[in-house]
């Protein structure tokens, strides 16, 4: 199957700093990527849809100024958590849609963020 | 928007027995239904999916059934093995190129030896 990488896998930062998470599709082009947040023992909550070359579409309740998304190329989307606070601590996972199979999404390995 | 409900939240079965997880969806426009398996601390892995033009799909010990009229779909795992222990998520999408996938709440499956 298609491969999606995510970096970093784990990050610890101080409250008030910003953290950037990268999501890459390694062997396919992804015009659309998705960013999810997952709390312990909970489901994946869709935060936003990242569209190459255009603005991201955010889900209701997700602050676009807090979670900045950039999809500058067909293989890279970034999520920046700005002015992070302890409540932003979570597992963030991206997924990318394989353009050859429009429905199937492949997930990155996730980034565990801990804000102190 | 789409809402996907999943039951049960936890399921424990004896090794070798079958496990069934059920989901319902609300949006009649949904036509793509993937199932993901997630092990602790790992990424979700697609294990099987079904599109609305079929009622059943099988892949070795895993099968999925879809009832579009009732907006129900189910995952069946037969001859369960210890490595089947994980969290399973159902999901629904309308299948367009920009469509988002909405996940169910997950089922934690434990296989008793």
PDB file of C-alpha atoms in Angstrom:
ATOM      1  CA  UNK A   1       0.000   0.000   0.000  1.00  0.00           C
ATOM      2  CA  UNK A   2       0.878   3.672  -0.160  1.00  0.00           C
ATOM      3  CA  UNK A   3       3.298   5.058   2.438  1.00  0.00           C
ATOM      4  CA  UNK A   4       2.758   8.173   4.515  1.00  0.00           C
ATOM      5  CA  UNK A   5       5.432   9.491   6.847  1.00  0.00           C
ATOM      6  CA  UNK A   6       5.085  11.962   9.669  1.00  0.00           C
ATOM      7  CA  UNK A   7       7.724  13.934  11.525  1.00  0.00           C
ATOM      8  CA  UNK A   8       8.479  14.269  14.340  1.00  0.00           C
ATOM      9  CA  UNK A   9       7.120  11.153  15.998  1.00  0.00           C
ATOM     10  CA  UNK A  10       7.277  12.723  19.406  1.00  0.00           C
ATOM     11  CA  UNK A  11       7.764  16.274  20.629  1.00  0.00           C
ATOM     12  CA  UNK A  12       7.852  17.944  24.005  1.00  0.00           C
ATOM     13  CA  UNK A  13       7.628  21.709  24.148  1.00  0.00           C
ATOM     14  CA  UNK A  14       7.078  24.502  26.586  1.00  0.00           C
ATOM     15  CA  UNK A  15       3.771  26.277  26.846  1.00  0.00           C
ATOM     16  CA  UNK A  16       3.585  29.251  24.483  1.00  0.00           C
ATOM     17  CA  UNK A  17       5.869  27.863  21.808  1.00  0.00           C
ATOM     18  CA  UNK A  18       4.838  26.703  18.333  1.00  0.00           C
ATOM     19  CA  UNK A  19       5.298  23.215  16.973  1.00  0.00           C
ATOM     20  CA  UNK A  20       5.326  22.149  13.321  1.00  0.00           C
ATOM     21  CA  UNK A  21       4.372  18.641  12.250  1.00  0.00           C
ATOM     22  CA  UNK A  22       5.092  17.396   8.734  1.00  0.00           C
ATOM     23  CA  UNK A  23       3.117  14.830   6.786  1.00  0.00           C
ATOM     24  CA  UNK A  24       4.545  13.372   3.584  1.00  0.00           C
ATOM     25  CA  UNK A  25       3.228  10.972   1.014  1.00  0.00           C
ATOM     26  CA  UNK A  26       6.318   9.033  -0.041  1.00  0.00           C
ATOM     27  CA  UNK A  27       5.284   7.099  -3.136  1.00  0.00           C
ATOM     28  CA  UNK A  28       2.214   8.868  -4.426  1.00  0.00           C
ATOM     29  CA  UNK A  29       0.851  12.344  -4.944  1.00  0.00           C
ATOM     30  CA  UNK A  30      -1.802  13.520  -2.535  1.00  0.00           C
ATOM     31  CA  UNK A  31      -3.943  16.457  -3.542  1.00  0.00           C
ATOM     32  CA  UNK A  32      -5.848  16.035  -0.306  1.00  0.00           C
ATOM     33  CA  UNK A  33      -4.508  15.278   3.140  1.00  0.00           C
ATOM     34  CA  UNK A  34      -6.366  15.152   6.429  1.00  0.00           C
ATOM     35  CA  UNK A  35      -5.328  16.022   9.951  1.00  0.00           C
ATOM     36  CA  UNK A  36      -6.787  14.180  12.932  1.00  0.00           C
ATOM     37  CA  UNK A  37      -6.446  14.445  16.649  1.00  0.00           C
ATOM     38  CA  UNK A  38      -6.790  11.419  18.885  1.00  0.00           C
ATOM     39  CA  UNK A  39      -7.150  11.455  22.655  1.00  0.00           C
ATOM     40  CA  UNK A  40      -6.218   8.345  24.672  1.00  0.00           C
ATOM     41  CA  UNK A  41      -8.659   5.499  24.069  1.00  0.00           C
ATOM     42  CA  UNK A  42     -10.782   7.690  21.852  1.00  0.00           C
ATOM     43  CA  UNK A  43     -11.622   7.856  18.189  1.00  0.00           C
ATOM     44  CA  UNK A  44      -9.961   9.959  15.518  1.00  0.00           C
ATOM     45  CA  UNK A  45     -11.396  13.448  15.399  1.00  0.00           C
ATOM     46  CA  UNK A  46     -11.035  15.158  12.049  1.00  0.00           C
ATOM     47  CA  UNK A  47      -9.551  18.622  12.472  1.00  0.00           C
ATOM     48  CA  UNK A  48      -9.184  19.821   8.908  1.00  0.00           C
ATOM     49  CA  UNK A  49      -8.868  18.869   5.268  1.00  0.00           C
ATOM     50  CA  UNK A  50      -5.674  20.077   3.646  1.00  0.00           C
ATOM     51  CA  UNK A  51      -5.920  20.901  -0.049  1.00  0.00           C
ATOM     52  CA  UNK A  52      -2.832  21.351  -2.192  1.00  0.00           C
ATOM     53  CA  UNK A  53      -2.544  24.920  -3.402  1.00  0.00           C
ATOM     54  CA  UNK A  54      -5.554  26.245  -1.512  1.00  0.00           C
ATOM     55  CA  UNK A  55      -6.748  26.974   1.986  1.00  0.00           C
ATOM     56  CA  UNK A  56      -7.522  24.194   4.373  1.00  0.00           C
ATOM     57  CA  UNK A  57     -11.080  23.393   5.342  1.00  0.00           C
ATOM     58  CA  UNK A  58     -11.512  23.263   9.097  1.00  0.00           C
ATOM     59  CA  UNK A  59     -14.082  21.286  11.022  1.00  0.00           C
ATOM     60  CA  UNK A  60     -16.484  23.068  13.295  1.00  0.00           C
ATOM     61  CA  UNK A  61     -14.890  23.996  16.592  1.00  0.00           C
ATOM     62  CA  UNK A  62     -11.301  23.839  15.343  1.00  0.00           C
ATOM     63  CA  UNK A  63      -9.492  27.176  15.524  1.00  0.00           C
ATOM     64  CA  UNK A  64      -7.807  27.905  12.212  1.00  0.00           C
ATOM     65  CA  UNK A  65      -5.493  30.488  13.772  1.00  0.00           C
ATOM     66  CA  UNK A  66      -4.438  27.972  16.384  1.00  0.00           C
ATOM     67  CA  UNK A  67      -3.818  25.076  14.010  1.00  0.00           C
ATOM     68  CA  UNK A  68      -2.181  26.421  10.870  1.00  0.00           C
ATOM     69  CA  UNK A  69      -2.171  24.089   7.893  1.00  0.00           C
ATOM     70  CA  UNK A  70      -0.068  24.479   4.774  1.00  0.00           C
ATOM     71  CA  UNK A  71      -0.170  22.124   1.796  1.00  0.00           C
ATOM     72  CA  UNK A  72       2.520  23.560  -0.433  1.00  0.00           C
ATOM     73  CA  UNK A  73       3.141  20.524  -2.622  1.00  0.00           C
ATOM     74  CA  UNK A  74       1.489  17.295  -3.698  1.00  0.00           C
ATOM     75  CA  UNK A  75       3.554  15.343  -1.180  1.00  0.00           C
ATOM     76  CA  UNK A  76       3.754  17.579   1.875  1.00  0.00           C
ATOM     77  CA  UNK A  77       1.304  19.068   4.331  1.00  0.00           C
ATOM     78  CA  UNK A  78       2.284  20.745   7.585  1.00  0.00           C
ATOM     79  CA  UNK A  79       0.323  21.394  10.762  1.00  0.00           C
ATOM     80  CA  UNK A  80       1.606  24.102  13.080  1.00  0.00           C
ATOM     81  CA  UNK A  81       0.233  24.259  16.592  1.00  0.00           C
ATOM     82  CA  UNK A  82       0.710  27.893  17.537  1.00  0.00           C
ATOM     83  CA  UNK A  83       1.199  29.123  21.097  1.00  0.00           C
ATOM     84  CA  UNK A  84       0.771  25.608  22.399  1.00  0.00           C
ATOM     85  CA  UNK A  85      -0.838  24.994  25.768  1.00  0.00           C
ATOM     86  CA  UNK A  86      -1.049  21.823  27.873  1.00  0.00           C
ATOM     87  CA  UNK A  87      -4.563  21.131  26.593  1.00  0.00           C
ATOM     88  CA  UNK A  88      -3.101  20.832  23.087  1.00  0.00           C
ATOM     89  CA  UNK A  89      -1.218  17.732  24.204  1.00  0.00           C
ATOM     90  CA  UNK A  90      -2.485  14.881  22.087  1.00  0.00           C
ATOM     91  CA  UNK A  91      -1.731  12.375  19.341  1.00  0.00           C
ATOM     92  CA  UNK A  92      -1.914  14.064  15.942  1.00  0.00           C
ATOM     93  CA  UNK A  93      -2.265  11.847  12.865  1.00  0.00           C
ATOM     94  CA  UNK A  94      -2.340  12.809   9.225  1.00  0.00           C
ATOM     95  CA  UNK A  95      -3.708  10.814   6.340  1.00  0.00           C
ATOM     96  CA  UNK A  96      -3.395  11.141   2.602  1.00  0.00           C
ATOM     97  CA  UNK A  97      -5.657  10.018  -0.154  1.00  0.00           C
ATOM     98  CA  UNK A  98      -4.025   7.998  -2.890  1.00  0.00           C
ATOM     99  CA  UNK A  99      -4.958   9.781  -6.076  1.00  0.00           C
ATOM    100  CA  UNK A 100      -5.156   6.502  -7.965  1.00  0.00           C
ATOM    101  CA  UNK A 101      -7.871   5.239  -5.617  1.00  0.00           C
ATOM    102  CA  UNK A 102      -9.954   8.223  -4.685  1.00  0.00           C
ATOM    103  CA  UNK A 103     -11.474   6.856  -1.499  1.00  0.00           C
ATOM    104  CA  UNK A 104      -8.646   5.052   0.261  1.00  0.00           C
ATOM    105  CA  UNK A 105      -6.796   6.989   2.931  1.00  0.00           C
ATOM    106  CA  UNK A 106      -3.422   5.966   4.299  1.00  0.00           C
ATOM    107  CA  UNK A 107      -2.337   7.162   7.697  1.00  0.00           C
ATOM    108  CA  UNK A 108       0.956   8.494   8.945  1.00  0.00           C
ATOM    109  CA  UNK A 109       2.465   7.026  12.111  1.00  0.00           C
ATOM    110  CA  UNK A 110       1.308   9.954  14.227  1.00  0.00           C
ATOM    111  CA  UNK A 111       2.989  12.601  16.358  1.00  0.00           C
ATOM    112  CA  UNK A 112       2.661  12.589  20.094  1.00  0.00           C
ATOM    113  CA  UNK A 113       2.737  16.164  21.376  1.00  0.00           C
ATOM    114  CA  UNK A 114       3.296  16.966  25.030  1.00  0.00           C
ATOM    115  CA  UNK A 115       3.088  20.593  26.092  1.00  0.00           C
ATOM    116  CA  UNK A 116       4.538  21.353  29.505  1.00  0.00           C
TER     117      UNK A 116
ATOM    118  CA  UNK B   1     -23.190  15.995   8.263  1.00  0.00           C
ATOM    119  CA  UNK B   2     -22.389  12.320   8.573  1.00  0.00           C
ATOM    120  CA  UNK B   3     -22.602  10.592  11.943  1.00  0.00           C
ATOM    121  CA  UNK B   4     -21.255   7.100  12.472  1.00  0.00           C
ATOM    122  CA  UNK B   5     -22.151   5.058  15.525  1.00  0.00           C
ATOM    123  CA  UNK B   6     -20.268   1.915  16.477  1.00  0.00           C
ATOM    124  CA  UNK B   7     -21.062  -0.916  18.892  1.00  0.00           C
ATOM    125  CA  UNK B   8     -19.897  -2.454  21.092  1.00  0.00           C
ATOM    126  CA  UNK B   9     -17.204  -0.254  22.594  1.00  0.00           C
ATOM    127  CA  UNK B  10     -15.419  -3.286  24.016  1.00  0.00           C
ATOM    128  CA  UNK B  11     -15.584  -6.923  22.977  1.00  0.00           C
ATOM    129  CA  UNK B  12     -13.889  -9.956  24.454  1.00  0.00           C
ATOM    130  CA  UNK B  13     -14.028 -13.294  22.657  1.00  0.00           C
ATOM    131  CA  UNK B  14     -12.397 -16.677  23.111  1.00  0.00           C
ATOM    132  CA  UNK B  15      -9.610 -17.442  20.691  1.00  0.00           C
ATOM    133  CA  UNK B  16     -11.053 -19.280  17.718  1.00  0.00           C
ATOM    134  CA  UNK B  17     -14.513 -17.777  18.100  1.00  0.00           C
ATOM    135  CA  UNK B  18     -15.992 -15.089  15.855  1.00  0.00           C
ATOM    136  CA  UNK B  19     -16.237 -11.368  16.560  1.00  0.00           C
ATOM    137  CA  UNK B  20     -18.810  -9.007  15.123  1.00  0.00           C
ATOM    138  CA  UNK B  21     -18.711  -5.225  15.238  1.00  0.00           C
ATOM    139  CA  UNK B  22     -21.659  -3.167  14.032  1.00  0.00           C
ATOM    140  CA  UNK B  23     -21.952   0.375  12.740  1.00  0.00           C
ATOM    141  CA  UNK B  24     -24.703   2.645  11.551  1.00  0.00           C
ATOM    142  CA  UNK B  25     -24.430   5.810   9.515  1.00  0.00           C
ATOM    143  CA  UNK B  26     -26.756   8.723   8.939  1.00  0.00           C
ATOM    144  CA  UNK B  27     -25.930  10.194   5.525  1.00  0.00           C
ATOM    145  CA  UNK B  28     -27.621   8.331   2.691  1.00  0.00           C
ATOM    146  CA  UNK B  29     -25.045   9.819   0.300  1.00  0.00           C
ATOM    147  CA  UNK B  30     -22.250   7.803   1.922  1.00  0.00           C
ATOM    148  CA  UNK B  31     -21.048   5.078  -0.403  1.00  0.00           C
ATOM    149  CA  UNK B  32     -17.639   4.038   0.883  1.00  0.00           C
ATOM    150  CA  UNK B  33     -17.124   2.208   4.168  1.00  0.00           C
ATOM    151  CA  UNK B  34     -13.592   1.352   5.303  1.00  0.00           C
ATOM    152  CA  UNK B  35     -12.571  -0.501   8.434  1.00  0.00           C
ATOM    153  CA  UNK B  36      -9.344   0.294  10.243  1.00  0.00           C
ATOM    154  CA  UNK B  37      -7.375  -1.628  12.856  1.00  0.00           C
ATOM    155  CA  UNK B  38      -5.260   0.329  15.315  1.00  0.00           C
ATOM    156  CA  UNK B  39      -2.796  -1.224  17.704  1.00  0.00           C
ATOM    157  CA  UNK B  40      -1.674   0.696  20.759  1.00  0.00           C
ATOM    158  CA  UNK B  41       0.420   3.724  19.808  1.00  0.00           C
ATOM    159  CA  UNK B  42       0.352   2.840  16.125  1.00  0.00           C
ATOM    160  CA  UNK B  43      -1.308   4.263  13.043  1.00  0.00           C
ATOM    161  CA  UNK B  44      -4.701   2.994  11.867  1.00  0.00           C
ATOM    162  CA  UNK B  45      -4.313   0.331   9.186  1.00  0.00           C
ATOM    163  CA  UNK B  46      -6.957  -0.275   6.547  1.00  0.00           C
ATOM    164  CA  UNK B  47      -8.055  -3.911   6.789  1.00  0.00           C
ATOM    165  CA  UNK B  48     -11.028  -4.021   4.462  1.00  0.00           C
ATOM    166  CA  UNK B  49     -13.424  -1.664   2.740  1.00  0.00           C
ATOM    167  CA  UNK B  50     -16.696  -1.943   0.914  1.00  0.00           C
ATOM    168  CA  UNK B  51     -18.480   0.245  -1.575  1.00  0.00           C
ATOM    169  CA  UNK B  52     -22.197   0.665  -1.776  1.00  0.00           C
ATOM    170  CA  UNK B  53     -22.606  -1.291  -4.982  1.00  0.00           C
ATOM    171  CA  UNK B  54     -21.983  -4.564  -3.125  1.00  0.00           C
ATOM    172  CA  UNK B  55     -23.556  -6.101  -0.068  1.00  0.00           C
ATOM    173  CA  UNK B  56     -20.706  -8.237   1.168  1.00  0.00           C
ATOM    174  CA  UNK B  57     -16.965  -8.541   0.809  1.00  0.00           C
ATOM    175  CA  UNK B  58     -14.630 -11.143   2.227  1.00  0.00           C
ATOM    176  CA  UNK B  59     -10.883 -11.336   2.654  1.00  0.00           C
ATOM    177  CA  UNK B  60      -9.710 -14.533   4.350  1.00  0.00           C
ATOM    178  CA  UNK B  61     -10.960 -14.368   7.961  1.00  0.00           C
ATOM    179  CA  UNK B  62     -12.428 -10.906   7.612  1.00  0.00           C
ATOM    180  CA  UNK B  63     -15.763 -10.035   6.039  1.00  0.00           C
ATOM    181  CA  UNK B  64     -17.846  -6.904   5.859  1.00  0.00           C
ATOM    182  CA  UNK B  65     -21.563  -6.666   5.142  1.00  0.00           C
ATOM    183  CA  UNK B  66     -23.517  -3.595   4.120  1.00  0.00           C
ATOM    184  CA  UNK B  67     -27.249  -2.907   4.279  1.00  0.00           C
ATOM    185  CA  UNK B  68     -27.811   0.401   2.522  1.00  0.00           C
ATOM    186  CA  UNK B  69     -31.515   0.446   3.196  1.00  0.00           C
ATOM    187  CA  UNK B  70     -31.006   0.215   6.931  1.00  0.00           C
ATOM    188  CA  UNK B  71     -27.717   2.165   6.851  1.00  0.00           C
ATOM    189  CA  UNK B  72     -25.952  -0.628   8.697  1.00  0.00           C
ATOM    190  CA  UNK B  73     -22.585  -2.217   8.080  1.00  0.00           C
ATOM    191  CA  UNK B  74     -20.720  -4.820  10.063  1.00  0.00           C
ATOM    192  CA  UNK B  75     -17.283  -6.366  10.411  1.00  0.00           C
ATOM    193  CA  UNK B  76     -16.989 -10.097  10.975  1.00  0.00           C
ATOM    194  CA  UNK B  77     -13.773 -11.742  12.083  1.00  0.00           C
ATOM    195  CA  UNK B  78     -13.771 -15.539  12.146  1.00  0.00           C
ATOM    196  CA  UNK B  79     -11.344 -17.933  13.840  1.00  0.00           C
ATOM    197  CA  UNK B  80      -9.979 -15.103  15.958  1.00  0.00           C
ATOM    198  CA  UNK B  81      -6.334 -15.128  16.947  1.00  0.00           C
ATOM    199  CA  UNK B  82      -4.394 -13.240  19.643  1.00  0.00           C
ATOM    200  CA  UNK B  83      -2.978 -10.860  17.050  1.00  0.00           C
ATOM    201  CA  UNK B  84      -6.506  -9.718  16.256  1.00  0.00           C
ATOM    202  CA  UNK B  85      -6.536  -7.877  19.587  1.00  0.00           C
ATOM    203  CA  UNK B  86      -6.668  -4.161  18.773  1.00  0.00           C
ATOM    204  CA  UNK B  87      -9.062  -1.248  18.406  1.00  0.00           C
ATOM    205  CA  UNK B  88     -11.224  -1.383  15.302  1.00  0.00           C
ATOM    206  CA  UNK B  89     -12.820   1.666  13.715  1.00  0.00           C
ATOM    207  CA  UNK B  90     -15.551   1.749  11.132  1.00  0.00           C
ATOM    208  CA  UNK B  91     -15.895   4.801   8.914  1.00  0.00           C
ATOM    209  CA  UNK B  92     -18.067   6.271   6.209  1.00  0.00           C
ATOM    210  CA  UNK B  93     -17.486   8.607   3.300  1.00  0.00           C
ATOM    211  CA  UNK B  94     -19.312   9.749   0.198  1.00  0.00           C
ATOM    212  CA  UNK B  95     -16.293   8.703  -1.800  1.00  0.00           C
ATOM    213  CA  UNK B  96     -15.623  11.860  -3.760  1.00  0.00           C
ATOM    214  CA  UNK B  97     -12.022  12.922  -4.322  1.00  0.00           C
ATOM    215  CA  UNK B  98     -12.184  15.567  -1.611  1.00  0.00           C
ATOM    216  CA  UNK B  99     -14.459  13.704   0.737  1.00  0.00           C
ATOM    217  CA  UNK B 100     -13.609  13.327   4.370  1.00  0.00           C
ATOM    218  CA  UNK B 101     -13.961  10.063   6.233  1.00  0.00           C
ATOM    219  CA  UNK B 102     -15.980  10.092   9.423  1.00  0.00           C
ATOM    220  CA  UNK B 103     -14.983   7.520  12.017  1.00  0.00           C
ATOM    221  CA  UNK B 104     -16.990   5.576  14.512  1.00  0.00           C
ATOM    222  CA  UNK B 105     -16.045   5.626  18.175  1.00  0.00           C
ATOM    223  CA  UNK B 106     -14.043   2.412  18.019  1.00  0.00           C
ATOM    224  CA  UNK B 107     -14.279  -1.103  19.441  1.00  0.00           C
ATOM    225  CA  UNK B 108     -11.581  -2.518  21.647  1.00  0.00           C
ATOM    226  CA  UNK B 109     -11.354  -6.209  20.776  1.00  0.00           C
ATOM    227  CA  UNK B 110      -9.612  -8.588  23.163  1.00  0.00           C
ATOM    228  CA  UNK B 111      -8.963 -12.208  22.285  1.00  0.00           C
ATOM    229  CA  UNK B 112      -8.817 -14.524  25.285  1.00  0.00           C
ATOM    230  CA  UNK B 113      -6.322 -17.411  24.930  1.00  0.00           C
TER     231      UNK B 113
END
